[in-house]
Coordinates of C-alpha atoms in Angstrom, one line a residue:
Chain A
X1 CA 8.5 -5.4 -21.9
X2 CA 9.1 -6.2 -18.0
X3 CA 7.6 -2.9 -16.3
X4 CA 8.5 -3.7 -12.7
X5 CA 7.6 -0.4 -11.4
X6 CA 4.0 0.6 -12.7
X7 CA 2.9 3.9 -10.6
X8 CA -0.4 5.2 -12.1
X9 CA -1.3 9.0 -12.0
X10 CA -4.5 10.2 -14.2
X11 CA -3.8 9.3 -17.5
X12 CA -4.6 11.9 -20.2
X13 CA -7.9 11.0 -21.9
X14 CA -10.0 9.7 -18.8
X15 CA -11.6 13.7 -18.5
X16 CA -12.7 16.0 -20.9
X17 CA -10.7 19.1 -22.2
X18 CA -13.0 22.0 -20.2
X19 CA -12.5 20.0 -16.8
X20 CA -8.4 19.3 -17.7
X21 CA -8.7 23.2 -18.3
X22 CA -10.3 23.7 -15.2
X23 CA -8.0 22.0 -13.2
X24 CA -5.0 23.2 -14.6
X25 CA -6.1 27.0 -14.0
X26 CA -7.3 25.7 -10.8
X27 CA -3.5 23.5 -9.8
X28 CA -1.9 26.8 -11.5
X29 CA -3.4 29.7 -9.3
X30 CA -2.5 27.0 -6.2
X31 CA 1.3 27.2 -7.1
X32 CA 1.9 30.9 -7.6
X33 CA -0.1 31.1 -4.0
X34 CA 2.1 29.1 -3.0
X35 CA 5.0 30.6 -4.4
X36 CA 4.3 33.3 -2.2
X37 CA 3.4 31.7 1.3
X38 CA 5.9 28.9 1.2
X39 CA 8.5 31.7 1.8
X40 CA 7.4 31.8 5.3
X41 CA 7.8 28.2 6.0
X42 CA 11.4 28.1 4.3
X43 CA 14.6 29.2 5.6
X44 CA 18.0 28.2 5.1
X45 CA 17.9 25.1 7.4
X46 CA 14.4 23.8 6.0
X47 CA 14.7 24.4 2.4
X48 CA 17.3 22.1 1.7
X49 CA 15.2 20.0 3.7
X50 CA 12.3 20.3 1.7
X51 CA 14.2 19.9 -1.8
X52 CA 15.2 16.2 -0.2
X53 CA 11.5 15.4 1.1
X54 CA 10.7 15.7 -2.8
X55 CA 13.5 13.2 -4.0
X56 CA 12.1 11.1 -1.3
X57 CA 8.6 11.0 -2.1
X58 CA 9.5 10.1 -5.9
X59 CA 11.5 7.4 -4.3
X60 CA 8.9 5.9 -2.0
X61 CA 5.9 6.6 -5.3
X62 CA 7.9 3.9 -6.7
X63 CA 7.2 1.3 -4.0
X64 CA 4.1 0.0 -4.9
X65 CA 2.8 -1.9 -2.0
X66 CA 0.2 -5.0 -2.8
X67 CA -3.5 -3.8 -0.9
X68 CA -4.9 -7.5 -1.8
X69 CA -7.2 -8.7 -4.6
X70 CA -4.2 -8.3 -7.2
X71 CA -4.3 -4.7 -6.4
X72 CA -1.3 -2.1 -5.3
X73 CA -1.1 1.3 -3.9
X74 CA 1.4 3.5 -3.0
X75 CA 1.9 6.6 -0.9
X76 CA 1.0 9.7 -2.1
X77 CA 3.1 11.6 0.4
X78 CA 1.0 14.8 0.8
X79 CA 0.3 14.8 4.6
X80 CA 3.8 13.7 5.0
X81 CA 5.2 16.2 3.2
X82 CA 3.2 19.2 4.6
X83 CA 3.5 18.0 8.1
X84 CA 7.7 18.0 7.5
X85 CA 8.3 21.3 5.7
X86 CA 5.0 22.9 5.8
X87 CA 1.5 23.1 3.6
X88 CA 2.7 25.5 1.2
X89 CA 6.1 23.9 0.5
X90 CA 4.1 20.7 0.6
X91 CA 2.3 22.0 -2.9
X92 CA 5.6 22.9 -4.4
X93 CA 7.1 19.6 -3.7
X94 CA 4.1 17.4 -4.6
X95 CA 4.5 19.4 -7.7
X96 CA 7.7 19.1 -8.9
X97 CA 7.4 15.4 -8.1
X98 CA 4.3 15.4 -10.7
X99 CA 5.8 17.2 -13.4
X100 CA 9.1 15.1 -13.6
X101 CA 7.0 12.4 -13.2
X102 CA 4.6 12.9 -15.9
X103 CA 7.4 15.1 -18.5
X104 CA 10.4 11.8 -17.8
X105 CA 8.8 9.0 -16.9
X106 CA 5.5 9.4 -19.3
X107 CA 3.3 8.7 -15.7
X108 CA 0.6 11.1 -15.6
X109 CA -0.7 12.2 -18.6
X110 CA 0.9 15.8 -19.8
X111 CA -2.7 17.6 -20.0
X112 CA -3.6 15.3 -17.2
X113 CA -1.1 17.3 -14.8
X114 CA -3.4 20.3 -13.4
X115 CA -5.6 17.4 -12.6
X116 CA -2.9 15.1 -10.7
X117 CA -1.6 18.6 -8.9
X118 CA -4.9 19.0 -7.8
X119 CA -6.0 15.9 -5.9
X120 CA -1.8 15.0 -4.7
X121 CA -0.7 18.5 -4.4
X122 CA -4.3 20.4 -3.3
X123 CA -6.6 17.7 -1.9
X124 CA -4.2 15.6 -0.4
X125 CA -1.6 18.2 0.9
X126 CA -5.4 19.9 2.0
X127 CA -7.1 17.3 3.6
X128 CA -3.6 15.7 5.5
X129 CA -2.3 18.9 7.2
X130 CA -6.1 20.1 7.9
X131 CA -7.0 17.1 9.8
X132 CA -3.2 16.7 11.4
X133 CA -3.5 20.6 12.6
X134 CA -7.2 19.9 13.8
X135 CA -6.1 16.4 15.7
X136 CA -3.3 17.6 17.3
X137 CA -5.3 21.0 18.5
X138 CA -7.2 18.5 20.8
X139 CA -4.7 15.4 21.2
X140 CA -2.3 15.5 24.3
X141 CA 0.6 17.4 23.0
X142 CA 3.1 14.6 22.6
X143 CA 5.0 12.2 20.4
X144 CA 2.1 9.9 20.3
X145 CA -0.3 12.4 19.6
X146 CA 1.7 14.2 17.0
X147 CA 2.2 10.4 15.0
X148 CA -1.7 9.9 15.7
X149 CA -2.7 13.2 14.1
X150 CA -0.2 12.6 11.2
X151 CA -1.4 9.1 10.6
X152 CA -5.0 10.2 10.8
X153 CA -4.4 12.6 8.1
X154 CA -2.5 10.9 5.9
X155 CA -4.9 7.9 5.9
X156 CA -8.0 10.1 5.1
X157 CA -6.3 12.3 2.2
X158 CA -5.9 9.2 -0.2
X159 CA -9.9 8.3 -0.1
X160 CA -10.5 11.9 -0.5
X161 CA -8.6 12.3 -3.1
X162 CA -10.0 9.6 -4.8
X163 CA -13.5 10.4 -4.0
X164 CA -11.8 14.4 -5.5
X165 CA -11.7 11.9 -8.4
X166 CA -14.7 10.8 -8.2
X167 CA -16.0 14.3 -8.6
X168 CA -13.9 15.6 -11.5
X169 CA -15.2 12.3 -13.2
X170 CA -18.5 13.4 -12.6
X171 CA -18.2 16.6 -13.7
X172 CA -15.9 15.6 -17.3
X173 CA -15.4 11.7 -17.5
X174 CA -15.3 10.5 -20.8
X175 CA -16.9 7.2 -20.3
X176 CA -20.8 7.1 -19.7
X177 CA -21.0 4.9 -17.0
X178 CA -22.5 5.1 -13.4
X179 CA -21.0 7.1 -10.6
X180 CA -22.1 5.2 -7.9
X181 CA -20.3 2.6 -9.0
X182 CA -16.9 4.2 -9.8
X183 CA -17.0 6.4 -6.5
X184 CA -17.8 2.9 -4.2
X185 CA -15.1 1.3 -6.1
X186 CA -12.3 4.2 -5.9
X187 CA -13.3 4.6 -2.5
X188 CA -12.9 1.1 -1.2
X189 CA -9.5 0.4 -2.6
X190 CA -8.3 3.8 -1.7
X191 CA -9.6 3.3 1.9
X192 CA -7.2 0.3 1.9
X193 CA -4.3 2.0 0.6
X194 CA -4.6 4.5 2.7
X195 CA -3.2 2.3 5.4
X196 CA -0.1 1.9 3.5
X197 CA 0.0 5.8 3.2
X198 CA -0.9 6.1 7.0
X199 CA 2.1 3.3 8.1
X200 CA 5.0 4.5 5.8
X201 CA 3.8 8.7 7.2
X202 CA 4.3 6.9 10.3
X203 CA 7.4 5.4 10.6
X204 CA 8.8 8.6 8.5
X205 CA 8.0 11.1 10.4
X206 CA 8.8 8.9 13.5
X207 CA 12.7 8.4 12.4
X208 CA 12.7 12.1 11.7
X209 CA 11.1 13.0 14.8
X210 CA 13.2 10.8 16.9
X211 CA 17.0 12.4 15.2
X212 CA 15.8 16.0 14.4
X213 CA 12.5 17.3 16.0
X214 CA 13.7 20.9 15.2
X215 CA 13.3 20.3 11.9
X216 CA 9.9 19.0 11.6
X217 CA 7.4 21.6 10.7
X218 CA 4.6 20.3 12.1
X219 CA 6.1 20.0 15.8
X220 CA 6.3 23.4 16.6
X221 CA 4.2 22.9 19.3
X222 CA 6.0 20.1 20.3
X223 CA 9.2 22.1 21.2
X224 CA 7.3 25.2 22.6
X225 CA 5.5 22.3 25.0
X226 CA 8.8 21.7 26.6
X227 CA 8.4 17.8 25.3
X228 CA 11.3 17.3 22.8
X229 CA 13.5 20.2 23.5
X230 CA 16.9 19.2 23.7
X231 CA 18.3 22.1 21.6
X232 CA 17.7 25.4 22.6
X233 CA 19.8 27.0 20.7
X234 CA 17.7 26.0 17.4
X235 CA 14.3 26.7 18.4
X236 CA 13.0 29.4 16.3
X237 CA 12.2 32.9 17.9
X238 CA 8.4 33.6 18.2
Chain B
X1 CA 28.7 25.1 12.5
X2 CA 28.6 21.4 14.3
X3 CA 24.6 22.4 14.1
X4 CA 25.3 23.0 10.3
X5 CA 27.3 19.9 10.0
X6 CA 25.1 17.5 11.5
X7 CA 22.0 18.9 9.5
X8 CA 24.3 17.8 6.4
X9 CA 24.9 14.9 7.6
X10 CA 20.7 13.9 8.5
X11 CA 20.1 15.2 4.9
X12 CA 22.4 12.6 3.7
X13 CA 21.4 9.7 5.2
X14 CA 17.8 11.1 3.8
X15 CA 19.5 10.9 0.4
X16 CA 20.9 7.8 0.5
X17 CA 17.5 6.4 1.7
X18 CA 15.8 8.0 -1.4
X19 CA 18.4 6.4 -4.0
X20 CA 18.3 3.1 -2.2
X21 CA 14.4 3.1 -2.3
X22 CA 14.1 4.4 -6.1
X23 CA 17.7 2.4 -7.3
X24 CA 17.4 -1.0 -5.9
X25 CA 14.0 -1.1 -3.7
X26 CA 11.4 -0.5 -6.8
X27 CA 12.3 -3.4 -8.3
X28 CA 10.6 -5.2 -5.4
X29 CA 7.7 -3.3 -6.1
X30 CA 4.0 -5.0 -6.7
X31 CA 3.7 -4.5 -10.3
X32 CA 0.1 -5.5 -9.8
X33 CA -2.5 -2.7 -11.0
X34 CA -2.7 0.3 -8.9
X35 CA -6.0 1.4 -7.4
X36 CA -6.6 3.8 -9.9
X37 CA -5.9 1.4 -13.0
X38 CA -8.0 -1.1 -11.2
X39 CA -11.0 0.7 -10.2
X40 CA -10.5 1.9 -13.6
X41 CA -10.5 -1.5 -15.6
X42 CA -13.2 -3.1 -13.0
X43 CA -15.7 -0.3 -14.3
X44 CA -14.7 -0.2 -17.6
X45 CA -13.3 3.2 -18.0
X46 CA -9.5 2.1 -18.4
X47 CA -9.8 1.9 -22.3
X48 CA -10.5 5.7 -22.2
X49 CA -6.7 6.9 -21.4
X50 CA -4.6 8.1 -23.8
X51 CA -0.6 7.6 -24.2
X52 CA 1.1 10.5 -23.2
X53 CA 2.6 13.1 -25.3
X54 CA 6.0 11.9 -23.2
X55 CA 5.2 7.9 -23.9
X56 CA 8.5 8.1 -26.2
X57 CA 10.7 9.6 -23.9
X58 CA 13.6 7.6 -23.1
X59 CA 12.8 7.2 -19.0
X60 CA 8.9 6.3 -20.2
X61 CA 7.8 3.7 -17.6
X62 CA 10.8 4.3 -15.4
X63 CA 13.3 2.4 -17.7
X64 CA 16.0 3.6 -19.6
X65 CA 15.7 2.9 -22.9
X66 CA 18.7 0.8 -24.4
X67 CA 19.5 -0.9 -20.9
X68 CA 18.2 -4.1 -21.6
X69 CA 18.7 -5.3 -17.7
X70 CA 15.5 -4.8 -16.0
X71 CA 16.8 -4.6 -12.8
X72 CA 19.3 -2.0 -13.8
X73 CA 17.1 0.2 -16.2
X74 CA 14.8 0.4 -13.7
X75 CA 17.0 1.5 -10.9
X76 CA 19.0 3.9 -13.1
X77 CA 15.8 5.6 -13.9
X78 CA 14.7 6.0 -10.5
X79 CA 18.0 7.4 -9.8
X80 CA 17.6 9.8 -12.6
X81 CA 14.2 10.8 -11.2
X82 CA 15.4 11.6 -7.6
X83 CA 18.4 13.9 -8.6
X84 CA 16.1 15.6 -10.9
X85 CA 13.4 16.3 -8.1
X86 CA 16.3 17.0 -5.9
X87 CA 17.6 19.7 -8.0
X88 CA 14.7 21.3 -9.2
X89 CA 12.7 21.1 -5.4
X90 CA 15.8 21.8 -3.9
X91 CA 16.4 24.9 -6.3
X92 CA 12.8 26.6 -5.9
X93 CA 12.9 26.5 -1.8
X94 CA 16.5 27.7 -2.5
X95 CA 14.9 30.7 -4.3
X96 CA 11.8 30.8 -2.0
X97 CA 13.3 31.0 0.9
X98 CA 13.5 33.8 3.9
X99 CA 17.0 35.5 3.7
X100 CA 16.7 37.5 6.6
X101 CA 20.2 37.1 8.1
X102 CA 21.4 38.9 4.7
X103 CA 18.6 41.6 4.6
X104 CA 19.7 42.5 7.6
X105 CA 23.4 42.8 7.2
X106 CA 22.1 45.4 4.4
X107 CA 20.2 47.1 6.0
X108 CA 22.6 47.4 8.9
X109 CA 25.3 48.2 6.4
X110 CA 22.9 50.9 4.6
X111 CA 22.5 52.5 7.9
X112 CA 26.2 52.7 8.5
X113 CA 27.2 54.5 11.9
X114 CA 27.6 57.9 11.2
X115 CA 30.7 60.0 10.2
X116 CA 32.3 61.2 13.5
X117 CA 35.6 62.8 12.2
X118 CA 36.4 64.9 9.8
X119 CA 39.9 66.3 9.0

């Protein structure tokens, strides 16, 4: 068997059945809130729009890049995704991009999948569009600070995610064995891959920026700044 | 409607990115562990996972079963996977989304202006 393409969600069995409970009440309650608030964020320009940042984060999950010592990562796309079509969407996406993962492709355990929506589709999504909103609150409203605030996001969401790991491992890990260890080791390589996650957001949101800013979520203020508005006729009434 | 058409347009060059990446792109992929699989074999909880109840299905592992070309069965599957998170992401913003353009027209219409002749 020649498995080129070897992306690795949690697989069923590394946490116990109260804390797979757990999280799937807790990555269920998340999507019917989100359900309800993504409405705001959608419209008939963005949801499309959203639909294809989905196809295109289970296109780029697939690209595992190497991180060194015989090691890959690849992007998680939750600060990407929020900061394009908005937080709530962001959940919805990340989930749907989970559960054909783990019901086709067997990656990602099936009673592993509250779990893997919570640290992709909660922490992730969480962490990236919380720090982007808070960075770009105080950067210079521009381009650059916009990519800064994206990148800074997106880099932090993958350690905490693992580190979110970390925790559930604490709380229902099968294997006995010390959490010092597993959180200093999940937290180092994750630091490195989220480099990779911080350089693809980049150049992503970049592209997008530079051919349709009215479509990016997360540069509202952008547009209202007077700094990329070249359309007038699309930007959305306050 | 040239604003409509060149949305189309961006979200089909965003397409074609997405089946390039998953159809020819992940085969270039580093097939070396993941950090999750590695962190998890380095301290010795890998041998805890379970196969998945989906292990059989005939994308497992992102090939398709009976296409013996790795290259291939790998790309068709992450074709597969894309127009399946297209459709199904694509469908529930579809559904989610504001529709104020048309809840207007109702209510406008509901309104209606009112009779001003009768004969």
């Amino acid at each position: 068997m020649c498995n080129k393409v070897d992306v690795v969600h949690v697989p069923d069995g590394f946490l116990d059945a109260p804390t797979s409970v757990a999280t799937g009440v807790l990555a269920a309650g998340t999507v019917a809130l989100a359900l309800r608030k993504a409405r705001e964020e959608l419209d008939e320009r963005t949801a499309p729009l959203a639909g294809l940042t989905a196809a295109f984060v289970f296109a780029v999950q697939m690209m595992n890049f190497p991180v060194g010592a015989g090691t890959s990562g690849h992007l998680i796309g939750g600060a990407l995704t929020a900061v394009l079509v908005g937080p709530w969407t962001a959940v919805l996406c990340m989930t749907v991009v989970l559960l054909v993962q783990a019901v086709l492709f067997a990656d990602g355990g099936l009673t592993a999948l509250g779990t893997n929506v919570t640290l992709m589709a909660l922490v992730a999504v969480g962490v990236g569009y919380g720090l982007f909103r808070l960075l770009v609150a105080v950067l210079p409203r521009t381009r650059t600070g916009f990519l800064i605030g994206a990148g800074v996001g997106a880099f932090a969401s993958v350690p905490l995610a693992a580190l979110a790991f970390v925790a559930l491992f604490a709380a229902g890990g099968v294997a006995d064995i010390s959490l010092g260890a597993v959180a200093a080791t999940m937290g180092g390589i994750h630091v490195l891959i989220g480099l990779g996650e911080a350089a693809i957001t980049v150049v992503v949101l970049g592209a997008v920026l530079a051919a349709r800013p009215d479509l990016v979520h997360g540069a509202a203020h952008l547009r209202s700044a007077d700094a990329l508005l070249r359309r007038p006729e699309v930007v959305a009434p306050r | 409607m040239t604003s409509r058409r060149r949305t189309t347009g961006f979200l089909l060059v965003g397409l074609l990115v997405a089946l390039v990446v998953a159809g020819i792109g992940s085969y270039y992929a580093s097939s070396s562990p993941d950090g999750l699989e590695w962190s998890a074999e380095k301290e010795g909880f890998l041998d805890t996972a379970e196969d998945s109840a989906t292990a059989d299905s005939p994308l497992a592992d992102y090939s398709v079963s009976g296409v013996d070309d790795g290259r291939l069965s790998g790309g068709l599957a992450g074709v597969i996977g894309v127009a399946v998170t297209l459709v199904l992401a694509g469908g529930i913003t579809l559904l989610v989304r504001r529709r104020h353009d048309t809840a207007d027209e109702h209510a406008d219409a509901d309104a209606g202006p009112p009779p001003t002749s009768r004969s």
